[in-house]
Structures are given as structure tokens and as C-alpha cells.
Tab-separated table of C-alpha atoms and ligand atoms in Angstrom:
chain	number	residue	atom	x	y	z
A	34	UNK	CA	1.892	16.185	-14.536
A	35	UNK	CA	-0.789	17.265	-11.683
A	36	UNK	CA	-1.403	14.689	-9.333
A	37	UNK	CA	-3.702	13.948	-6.452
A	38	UNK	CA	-2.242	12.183	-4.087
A	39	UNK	CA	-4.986	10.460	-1.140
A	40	UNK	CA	-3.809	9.664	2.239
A	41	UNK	CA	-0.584	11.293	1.298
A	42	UNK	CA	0.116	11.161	5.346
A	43	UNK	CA	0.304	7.452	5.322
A	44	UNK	CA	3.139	4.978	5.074
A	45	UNK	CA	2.996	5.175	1.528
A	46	UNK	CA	1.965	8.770	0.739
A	47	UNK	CA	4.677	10.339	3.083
A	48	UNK	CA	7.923	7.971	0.749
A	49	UNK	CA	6.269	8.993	-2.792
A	50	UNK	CA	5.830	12.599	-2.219
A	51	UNK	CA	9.382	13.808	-2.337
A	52	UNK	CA	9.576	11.120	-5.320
A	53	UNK	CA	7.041	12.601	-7.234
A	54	UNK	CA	8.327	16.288	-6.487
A	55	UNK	CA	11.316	15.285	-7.952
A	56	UNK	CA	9.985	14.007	-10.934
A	57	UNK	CA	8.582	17.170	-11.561
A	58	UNK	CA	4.661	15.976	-10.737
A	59	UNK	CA	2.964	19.107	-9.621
A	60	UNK	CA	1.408	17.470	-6.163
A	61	UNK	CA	-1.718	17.811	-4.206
A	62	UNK	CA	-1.687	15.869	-0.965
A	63	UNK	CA	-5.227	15.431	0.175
A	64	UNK	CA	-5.623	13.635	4.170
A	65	UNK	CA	-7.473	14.617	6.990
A	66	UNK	CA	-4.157	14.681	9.175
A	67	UNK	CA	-2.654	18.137	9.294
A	68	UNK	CA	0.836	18.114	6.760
A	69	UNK	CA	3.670	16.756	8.487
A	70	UNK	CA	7.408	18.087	8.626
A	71	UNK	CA	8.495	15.473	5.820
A	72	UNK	CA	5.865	17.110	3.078
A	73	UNK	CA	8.094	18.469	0.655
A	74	UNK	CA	7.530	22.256	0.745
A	75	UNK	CA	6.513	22.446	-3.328
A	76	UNK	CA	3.171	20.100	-2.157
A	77	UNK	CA	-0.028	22.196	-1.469
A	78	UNK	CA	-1.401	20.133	1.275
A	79	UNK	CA	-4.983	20.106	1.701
A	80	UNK	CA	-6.898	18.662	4.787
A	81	UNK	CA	-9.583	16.717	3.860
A	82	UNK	CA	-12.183	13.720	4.582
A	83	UNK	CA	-12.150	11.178	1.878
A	84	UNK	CA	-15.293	9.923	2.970
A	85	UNK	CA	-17.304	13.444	2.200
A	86	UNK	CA	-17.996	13.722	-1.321
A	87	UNK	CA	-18.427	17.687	-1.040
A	88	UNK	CA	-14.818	17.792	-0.145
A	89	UNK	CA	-13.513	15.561	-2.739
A	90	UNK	CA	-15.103	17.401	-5.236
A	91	UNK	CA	-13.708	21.022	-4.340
A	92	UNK	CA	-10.338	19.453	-4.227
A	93	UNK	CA	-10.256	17.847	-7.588
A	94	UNK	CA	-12.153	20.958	-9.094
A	95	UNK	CA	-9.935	23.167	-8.076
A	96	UNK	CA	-6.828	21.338	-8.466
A	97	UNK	CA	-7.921	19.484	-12.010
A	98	UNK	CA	-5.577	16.615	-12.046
A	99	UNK	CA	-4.449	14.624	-14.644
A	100	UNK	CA	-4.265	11.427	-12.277
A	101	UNK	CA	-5.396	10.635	-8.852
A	102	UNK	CA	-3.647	7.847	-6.591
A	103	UNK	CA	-5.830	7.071	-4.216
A	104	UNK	CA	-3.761	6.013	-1.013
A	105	UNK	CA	-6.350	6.322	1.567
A	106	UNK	CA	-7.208	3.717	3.196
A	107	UNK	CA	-8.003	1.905	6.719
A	108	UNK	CA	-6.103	-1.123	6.434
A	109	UNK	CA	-6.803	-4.601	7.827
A	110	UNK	CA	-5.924	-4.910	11.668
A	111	UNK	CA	-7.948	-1.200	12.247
A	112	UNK	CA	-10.259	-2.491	9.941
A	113	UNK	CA	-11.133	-5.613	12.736
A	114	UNK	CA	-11.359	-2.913	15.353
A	115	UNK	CA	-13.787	-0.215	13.335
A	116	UNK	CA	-15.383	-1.785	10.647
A	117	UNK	CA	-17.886	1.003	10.118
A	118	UNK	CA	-15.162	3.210	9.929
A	119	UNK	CA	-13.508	1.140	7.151
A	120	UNK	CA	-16.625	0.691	5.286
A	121	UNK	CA	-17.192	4.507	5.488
A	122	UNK	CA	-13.114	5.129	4.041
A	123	UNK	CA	-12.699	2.420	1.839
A	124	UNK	CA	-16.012	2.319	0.069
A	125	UNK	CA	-17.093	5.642	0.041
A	126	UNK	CA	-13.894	7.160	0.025
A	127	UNK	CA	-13.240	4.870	-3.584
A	128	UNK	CA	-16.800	6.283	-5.029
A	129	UNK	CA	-16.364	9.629	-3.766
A	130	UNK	CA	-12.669	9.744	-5.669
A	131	UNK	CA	-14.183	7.813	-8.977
A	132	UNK	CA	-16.809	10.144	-8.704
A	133	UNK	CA	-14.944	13.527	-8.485
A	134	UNK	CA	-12.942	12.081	-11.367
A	135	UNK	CA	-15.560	11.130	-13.865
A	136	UNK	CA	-17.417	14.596	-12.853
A	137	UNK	CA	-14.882	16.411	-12.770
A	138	UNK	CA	-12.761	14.513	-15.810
A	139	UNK	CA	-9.440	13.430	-14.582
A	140	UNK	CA	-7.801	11.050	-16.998
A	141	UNK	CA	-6.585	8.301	-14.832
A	142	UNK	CA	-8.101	6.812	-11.193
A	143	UNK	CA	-4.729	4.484	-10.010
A	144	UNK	CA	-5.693	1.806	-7.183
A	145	UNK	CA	-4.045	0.546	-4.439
A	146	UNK	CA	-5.363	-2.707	-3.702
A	147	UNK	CA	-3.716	-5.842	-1.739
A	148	UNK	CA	-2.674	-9.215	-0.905
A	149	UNK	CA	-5.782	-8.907	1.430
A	150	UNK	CA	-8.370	-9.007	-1.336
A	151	UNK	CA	-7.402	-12.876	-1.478
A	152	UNK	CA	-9.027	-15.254	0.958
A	153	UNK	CA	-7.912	-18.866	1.652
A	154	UNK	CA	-7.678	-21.795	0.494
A	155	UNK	CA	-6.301	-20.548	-3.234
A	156	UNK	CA	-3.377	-23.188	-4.637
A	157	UNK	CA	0.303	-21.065	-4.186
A	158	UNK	CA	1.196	-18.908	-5.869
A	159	UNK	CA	-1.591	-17.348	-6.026
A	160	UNK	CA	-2.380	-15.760	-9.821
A	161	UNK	CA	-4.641	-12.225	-10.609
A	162	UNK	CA	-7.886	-14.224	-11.575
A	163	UNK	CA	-9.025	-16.236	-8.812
A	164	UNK	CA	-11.578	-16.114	-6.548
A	165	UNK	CA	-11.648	-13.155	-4.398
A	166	UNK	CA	-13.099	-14.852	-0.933
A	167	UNK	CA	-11.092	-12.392	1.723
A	168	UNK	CA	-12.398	-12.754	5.569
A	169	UNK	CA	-11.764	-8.713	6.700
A	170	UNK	CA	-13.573	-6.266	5.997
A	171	UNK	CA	-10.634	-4.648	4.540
A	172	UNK	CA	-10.117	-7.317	2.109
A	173	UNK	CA	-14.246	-7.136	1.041
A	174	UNK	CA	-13.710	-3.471	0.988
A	175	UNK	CA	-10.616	-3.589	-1.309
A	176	UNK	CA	-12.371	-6.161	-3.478
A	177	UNK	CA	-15.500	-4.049	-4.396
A	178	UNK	CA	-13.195	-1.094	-4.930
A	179	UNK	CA	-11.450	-3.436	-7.675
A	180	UNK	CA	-14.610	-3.877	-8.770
A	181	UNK	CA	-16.313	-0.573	-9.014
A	182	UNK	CA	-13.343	1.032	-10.430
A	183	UNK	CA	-13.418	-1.262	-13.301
A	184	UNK	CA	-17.766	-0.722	-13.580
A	185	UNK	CA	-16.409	3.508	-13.925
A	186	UNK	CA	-14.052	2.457	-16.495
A	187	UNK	CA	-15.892	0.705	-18.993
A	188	UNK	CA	-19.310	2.729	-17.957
A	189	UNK	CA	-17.666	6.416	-17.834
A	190	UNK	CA	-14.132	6.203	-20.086
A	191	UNK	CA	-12.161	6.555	-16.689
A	192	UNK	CA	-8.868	5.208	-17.487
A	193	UNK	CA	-8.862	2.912	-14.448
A	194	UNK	CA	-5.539	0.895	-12.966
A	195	UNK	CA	-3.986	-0.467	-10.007
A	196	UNK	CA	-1.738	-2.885	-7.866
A	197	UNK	CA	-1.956	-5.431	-5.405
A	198	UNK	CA	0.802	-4.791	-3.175
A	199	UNK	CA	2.316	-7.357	-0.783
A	200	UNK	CA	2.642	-6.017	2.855
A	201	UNK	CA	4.823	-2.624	3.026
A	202	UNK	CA	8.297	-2.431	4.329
A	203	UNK	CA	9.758	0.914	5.004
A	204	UNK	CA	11.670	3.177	7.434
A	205	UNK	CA	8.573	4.843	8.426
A	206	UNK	CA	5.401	4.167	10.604
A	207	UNK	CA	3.240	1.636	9.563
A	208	UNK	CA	-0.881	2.526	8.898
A	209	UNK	CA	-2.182	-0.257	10.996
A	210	UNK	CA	-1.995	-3.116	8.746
A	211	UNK	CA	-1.602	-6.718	9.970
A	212	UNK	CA	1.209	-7.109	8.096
A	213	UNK	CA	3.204	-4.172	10.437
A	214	UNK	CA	5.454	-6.641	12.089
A	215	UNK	CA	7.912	-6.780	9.767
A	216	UNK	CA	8.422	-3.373	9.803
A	217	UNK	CA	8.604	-3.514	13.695
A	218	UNK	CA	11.229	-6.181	13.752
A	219	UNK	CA	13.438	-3.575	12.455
A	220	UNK	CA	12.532	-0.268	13.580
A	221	UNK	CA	11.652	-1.484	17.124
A	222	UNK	CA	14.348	-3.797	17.299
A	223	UNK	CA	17.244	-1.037	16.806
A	224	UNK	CA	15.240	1.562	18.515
A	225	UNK	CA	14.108	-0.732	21.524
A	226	UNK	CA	16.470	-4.027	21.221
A	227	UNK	CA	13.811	-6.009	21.432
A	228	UNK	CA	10.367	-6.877	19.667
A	229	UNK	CA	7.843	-9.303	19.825
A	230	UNK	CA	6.039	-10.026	16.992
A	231	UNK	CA	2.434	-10.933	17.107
A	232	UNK	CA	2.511	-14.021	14.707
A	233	UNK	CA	4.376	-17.330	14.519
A	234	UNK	CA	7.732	-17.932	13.390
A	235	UNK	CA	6.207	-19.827	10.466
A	236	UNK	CA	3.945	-16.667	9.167
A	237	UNK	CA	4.311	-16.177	5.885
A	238	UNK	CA	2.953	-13.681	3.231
A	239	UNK	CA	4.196	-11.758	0.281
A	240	UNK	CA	6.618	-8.779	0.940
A	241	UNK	CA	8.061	-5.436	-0.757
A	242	UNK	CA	10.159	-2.874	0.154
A	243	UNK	CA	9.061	0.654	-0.296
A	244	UNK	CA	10.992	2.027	-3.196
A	245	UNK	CA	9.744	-1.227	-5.167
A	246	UNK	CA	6.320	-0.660	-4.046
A	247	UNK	CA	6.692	3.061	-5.301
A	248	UNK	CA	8.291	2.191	-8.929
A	249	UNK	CA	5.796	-0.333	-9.177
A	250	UNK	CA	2.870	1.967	-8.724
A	251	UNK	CA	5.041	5.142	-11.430
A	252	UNK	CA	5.576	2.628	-14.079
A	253	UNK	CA	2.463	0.789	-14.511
A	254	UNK	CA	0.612	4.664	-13.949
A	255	UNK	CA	2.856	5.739	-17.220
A	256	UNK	CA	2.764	2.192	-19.091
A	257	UNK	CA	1.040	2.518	-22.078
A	258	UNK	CA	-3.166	0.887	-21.850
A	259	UNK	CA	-2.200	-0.610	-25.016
A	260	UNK	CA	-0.188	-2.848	-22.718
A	261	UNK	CA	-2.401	-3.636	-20.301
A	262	UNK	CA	-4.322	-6.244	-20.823
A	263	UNK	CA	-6.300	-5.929	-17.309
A	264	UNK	CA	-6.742	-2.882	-14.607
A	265	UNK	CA	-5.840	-4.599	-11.293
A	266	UNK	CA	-2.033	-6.529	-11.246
A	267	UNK	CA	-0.364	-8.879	-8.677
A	268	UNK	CA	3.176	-7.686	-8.499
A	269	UNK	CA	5.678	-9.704	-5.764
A	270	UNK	CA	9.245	-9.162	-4.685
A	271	UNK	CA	9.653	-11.604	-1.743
A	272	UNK	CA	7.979	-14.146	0.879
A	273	UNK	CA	9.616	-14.902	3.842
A	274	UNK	CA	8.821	-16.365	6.778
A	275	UNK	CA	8.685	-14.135	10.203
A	276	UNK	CA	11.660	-16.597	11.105
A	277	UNK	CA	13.616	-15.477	8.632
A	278	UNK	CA	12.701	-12.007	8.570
A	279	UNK	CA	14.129	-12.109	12.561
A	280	UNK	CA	17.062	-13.706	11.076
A	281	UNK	CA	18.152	-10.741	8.757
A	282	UNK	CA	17.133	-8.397	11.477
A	283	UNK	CA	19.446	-10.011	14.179
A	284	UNK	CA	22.222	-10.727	11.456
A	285	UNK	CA	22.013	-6.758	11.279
A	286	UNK	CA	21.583	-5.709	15.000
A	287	UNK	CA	23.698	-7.687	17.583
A	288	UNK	CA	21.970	-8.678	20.783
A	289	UNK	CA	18.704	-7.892	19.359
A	290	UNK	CA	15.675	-10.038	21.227
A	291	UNK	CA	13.099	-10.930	18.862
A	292	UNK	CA	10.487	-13.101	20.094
A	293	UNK	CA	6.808	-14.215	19.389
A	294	UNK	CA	3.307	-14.418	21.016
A	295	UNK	CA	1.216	-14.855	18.381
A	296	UNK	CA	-2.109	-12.953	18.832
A	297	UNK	CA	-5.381	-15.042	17.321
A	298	UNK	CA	-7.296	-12.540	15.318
A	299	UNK	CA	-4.060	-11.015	13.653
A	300	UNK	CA	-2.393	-14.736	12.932
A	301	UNK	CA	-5.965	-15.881	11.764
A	302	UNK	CA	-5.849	-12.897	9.031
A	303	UNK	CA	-1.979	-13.897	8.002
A	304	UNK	CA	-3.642	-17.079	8.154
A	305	UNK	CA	-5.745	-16.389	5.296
A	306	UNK	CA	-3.657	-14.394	3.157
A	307	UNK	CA	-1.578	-16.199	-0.114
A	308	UNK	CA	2.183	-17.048	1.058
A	309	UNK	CA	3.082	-16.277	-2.369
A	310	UNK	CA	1.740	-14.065	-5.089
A	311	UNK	CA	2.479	-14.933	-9.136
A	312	UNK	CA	3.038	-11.452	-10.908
A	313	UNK	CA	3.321	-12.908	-14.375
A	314	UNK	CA	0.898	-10.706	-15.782
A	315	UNK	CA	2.333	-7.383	-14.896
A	316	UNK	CA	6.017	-8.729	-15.528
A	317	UNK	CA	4.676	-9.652	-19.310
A	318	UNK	CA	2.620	-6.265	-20.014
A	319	UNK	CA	4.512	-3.500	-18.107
A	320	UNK	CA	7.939	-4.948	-17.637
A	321	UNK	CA	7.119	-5.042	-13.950
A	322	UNK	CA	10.605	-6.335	-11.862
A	323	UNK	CA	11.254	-6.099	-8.638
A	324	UNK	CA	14.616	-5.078	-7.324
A	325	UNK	CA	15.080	-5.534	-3.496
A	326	UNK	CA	15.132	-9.144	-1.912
A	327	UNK	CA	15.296	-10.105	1.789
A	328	UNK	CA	19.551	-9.178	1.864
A	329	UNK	CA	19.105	-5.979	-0.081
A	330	UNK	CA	16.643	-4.666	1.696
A	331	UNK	CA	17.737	-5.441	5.074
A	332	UNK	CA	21.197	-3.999	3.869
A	333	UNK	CA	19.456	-0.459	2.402
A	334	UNK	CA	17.196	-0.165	5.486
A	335	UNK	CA	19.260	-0.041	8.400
A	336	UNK	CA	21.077	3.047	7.314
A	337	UNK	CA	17.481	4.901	7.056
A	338	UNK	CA	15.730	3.419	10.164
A	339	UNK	CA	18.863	5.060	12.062
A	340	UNK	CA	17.935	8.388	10.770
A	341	UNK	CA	14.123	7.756	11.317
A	342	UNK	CA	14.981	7.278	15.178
A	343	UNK	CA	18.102	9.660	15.785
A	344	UNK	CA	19.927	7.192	17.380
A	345	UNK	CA	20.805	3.412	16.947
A	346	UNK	CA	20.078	2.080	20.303
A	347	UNK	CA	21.588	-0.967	19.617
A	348	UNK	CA	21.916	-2.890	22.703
A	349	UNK	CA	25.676	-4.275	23.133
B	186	LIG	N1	-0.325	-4.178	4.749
B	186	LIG	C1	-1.733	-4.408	4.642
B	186	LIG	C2	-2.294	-4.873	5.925
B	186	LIG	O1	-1.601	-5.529	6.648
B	186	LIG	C3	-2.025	-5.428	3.590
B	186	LIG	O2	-2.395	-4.768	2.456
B	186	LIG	O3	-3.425	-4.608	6.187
């Protein structure tokens, strides 16, 4: 299968590419970042600006995919900082790649959307059809892409699906998200011995490791429409608190200092994020399961973030 792969740089893009090259999937990463020495050397990597539709449009022409993911994205603590910049990548970006696939008539447009299309207030945990109030412009941005990729399905035929994934966990470097300090607690805290996370102890929001978050998005892009009895899915894994997320971190890395000074903007948007997502829907129609908890991932990520860094640093 030939697929186009936007933001293939980021901290999703650079984990699926080798998974999707091993599947077989013929692979055309598309970012504006120049390829990095973890593209697999069978992906064509073209540099690219999401947010110009002239460029979108000579890479799906030529390529002529059978399915685009679009990855690309400015996430929601970057999104604070340049909002202009997020409007510009996450709405035009979204139309330029449902465009290029309706002209240029690529069977399937998959979506990654987010806990951060939520707003507060919603009762726990929180289901696929409520209503979508989020405060960032991330969230609004992710919301309307929902939206406008379902107007190009049922206006233009596109076959039109997606996820809303919890915050990302990975041995890799996080996109700017608010949800990064997980992933610091580990990598910083056996690189540095020491991280301070910039929430409360108490923060809590909806979690996945990587390889979930990467099966999730392969088997609900191959499960049959038949099955599907909406476009945009919840899917969950795990939702602990920071507390406990410094807990499996120090259980794993003796001596570790992991401390917090919670900053107000970023705690305000954890703040109004669901603690808890229900997946029901995509567990009923695609079989959706997810495999890695807090222990298993903590267990199958320390081996990895040692290789990420070179060396364990692990303070005595
Ligand atoms: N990880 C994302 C963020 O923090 C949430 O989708 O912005």
C-alpha cells in the first residue's frame, strides 16, 4: 500500500515509519524538516510546507497514495505561544491534505485528533459524543478538522477516519505538547537525574504508549467501514496521575529527583482536559485494545530511552 505520511519528523511520524516499511507500505514522508538519520532508507522523503496547497498537491500527484495520515500538527503548549502559526498548520494544513485527496483521489484521509478537542467540565469518563468546548487553539483547531473531514466525506466520497489519542509516551522527543512531561520524567530523569515537571502531583489526563498509539492508528486504517459506525474514535490505555507516573519512574531509576513547579498556563490546559477517556465505541467496532499499562510500559521503555541517550546517567 502507498502511503503519505505528514509530519513524518515528529514524535509520531519518526516510531511508525520503520513500522510501516516493514509492513511492506510503500512510504512518502512529507515535513518541512530536512529527513533525519532514523528515516528508514526505503522512505522517499520529501520537504514540504503543509500549509501551501501548491506543495501538497505536487506531492500527492506525484506520489498517488492510497491513504494519507496526516501527522502534522502544532500541538497545544506551541499552539499558546504562536497561535497564528497553529491556525495556519492545523487548519490549512487539514484542507490543503483533504483537498489534494479529493482532487487528486486518494481513497482514505486518516486523522489524528486528541484528548485536547475536549474542554471542561464533561462528567468522567468522558465518551466520543459530547460537547466539544476545548480552551486552546489547538483543541478548536483539532475540532474543526474533525469536523471538516467528516463535511469531505459525506460531500466528496473521501473515506474519512481518525483517533483521539491520549498524550504520547515514547523514547523519542516530544512535539511540544502540554502533555510532554511524562515523557520528560523518563528521558530527562535517566539522562539528567533529575526533572521537574511543570504540573502538580495531582495532574491527571489520559495516557498511551507509542506502539499502542501506532496499532491503534494501523488497525482502525485497515478495519473494515462496514464496522465503523462513526469517523472520529476515543481510544484509552491509561490515566495516571503525575504522582504516580514519578513513582514508576523512580521505582526504575534509583536516586532520581523528580520534583514539581507547576507552571499556570500549562496546568490550566491539563486543567481542562478529561482525566479519563471511555473508548467503548472503537473497542465494539474495530476490536480496539490496548496493551501497555503504567508497569509495562515503564518496564519496555527504559531499555529504549538508554539507547535514545547513549548512556544511562543514572545518578548513584
Ligand atoms: N500531546 C498533545 C499535547 O499535549 C495532546 O494531544 O498537546
Amino acid at each position: 500500500m502507498k502511503i503519505l505520511l505528514t509530519g513524518a519528523g515528529g514524535q509520531i511520524g519518526t516510531d511508525m515509519l520503520p513500522i510501516l516499511v516493514s509492513r511492506g507500505d510503500e512510504v512518502l514522508a512529507f515535513d518541512l524538516a530536512p529527513r533525519p538519520d532514523t528515516c528508514p532508507p526505503e522512505v522517499e522523503w520529501l520537504r514540504g510546507d503543509i500549509t501551501y496547497a501548491a506543495e501538497v498537491n505536487t506531492a500527492v500527484e506525484r506520489f498517488q497514495p492510497d491513504r494519507i495520515f496526516h501527522l502534522a500538527a502544532i500541538l497545544s503548549a506551541v499552539g499558546e505561544s504562536v497561535p497564528h502559526r497553529a491556525w495556519r498548520v492545523n487548519m490549512d494544513g487539514t484542507r490543503n491534505v483533504l483537498e489534494a485527496a479529493r482532487i487528486f483521489g486518494v481513497d482514505q484521509v486518516f486523522y489524528t485528533s486528541t484528548i485536547a478537542a475536549f474542554g471542561p467540565g464533561l462528567d468522567q469518563p468522558v465518551g466520543d459524543h459530547v460537547p466539544l468546548r476545548p480552551t486552546t487553539m489547538y483543541g478548536l483547531t483539532k475540532v474543526a478538522g474533525e469536523l471538516l473531514g467528516e463535511y469531505y466525506e459525506h460531500t466528496w466520497g473521501i473515506d474519512f477516519r481518525g483517533v483521539r489519542f491520549p498524550g504520547l509516551i515514547n523514547a523519542g522527543i516530544p512535539g511540544g505538547g502540554t502533555s510532554d512531561y511524562a515523557l520528560f520524567m523518563y528521558v530527562d530523569g535517566m539522562r539528567d537525574g533529575r526533572y521537574e515537571s511543570f504540573c502538580t502531583p495531582e495532574a491527571k489526563i489520559p495516557f498511551m504508549y507509542m506502539p499502542d498509539a501506532i496499532r491503534a492508528t494501523l488497525e482502525l486504517s485497515d478495519a473494515p467501514k462496514e464496522k465503523l459506525g462513526q469517523s472520529i474514535y476515543n481510544i484509552a490505555a491509561m490515566s495516571p496521575s503525575a504522582d504516580e507516573i514519578a513513582d514508576a519512574v523512580r521505582a526504575r531509576i534509583p536516586g532520581v529527583e523528580l520534583t514539581f513547579a507547576p507552571d499556570p498556563l500549562r496546568q490550566a490546559i491539563l486543567d481542562s482536559w478529561p482525566d479519563a477517556l471511555d473508548d467503548s465505541n472503537a473497542r465494539r467496532d474495530w476490536g480496539w485494545s490496548h496493551e501497555f499499562d503504567l508497569e509495562a510500559m515503564s518496564d519496555d521503555l527504559m531499555p529504549k530511552i538508554r539507547a535514545l541517550i547513549g548512556d544511562p546517567g543514572v545518578p548513584a
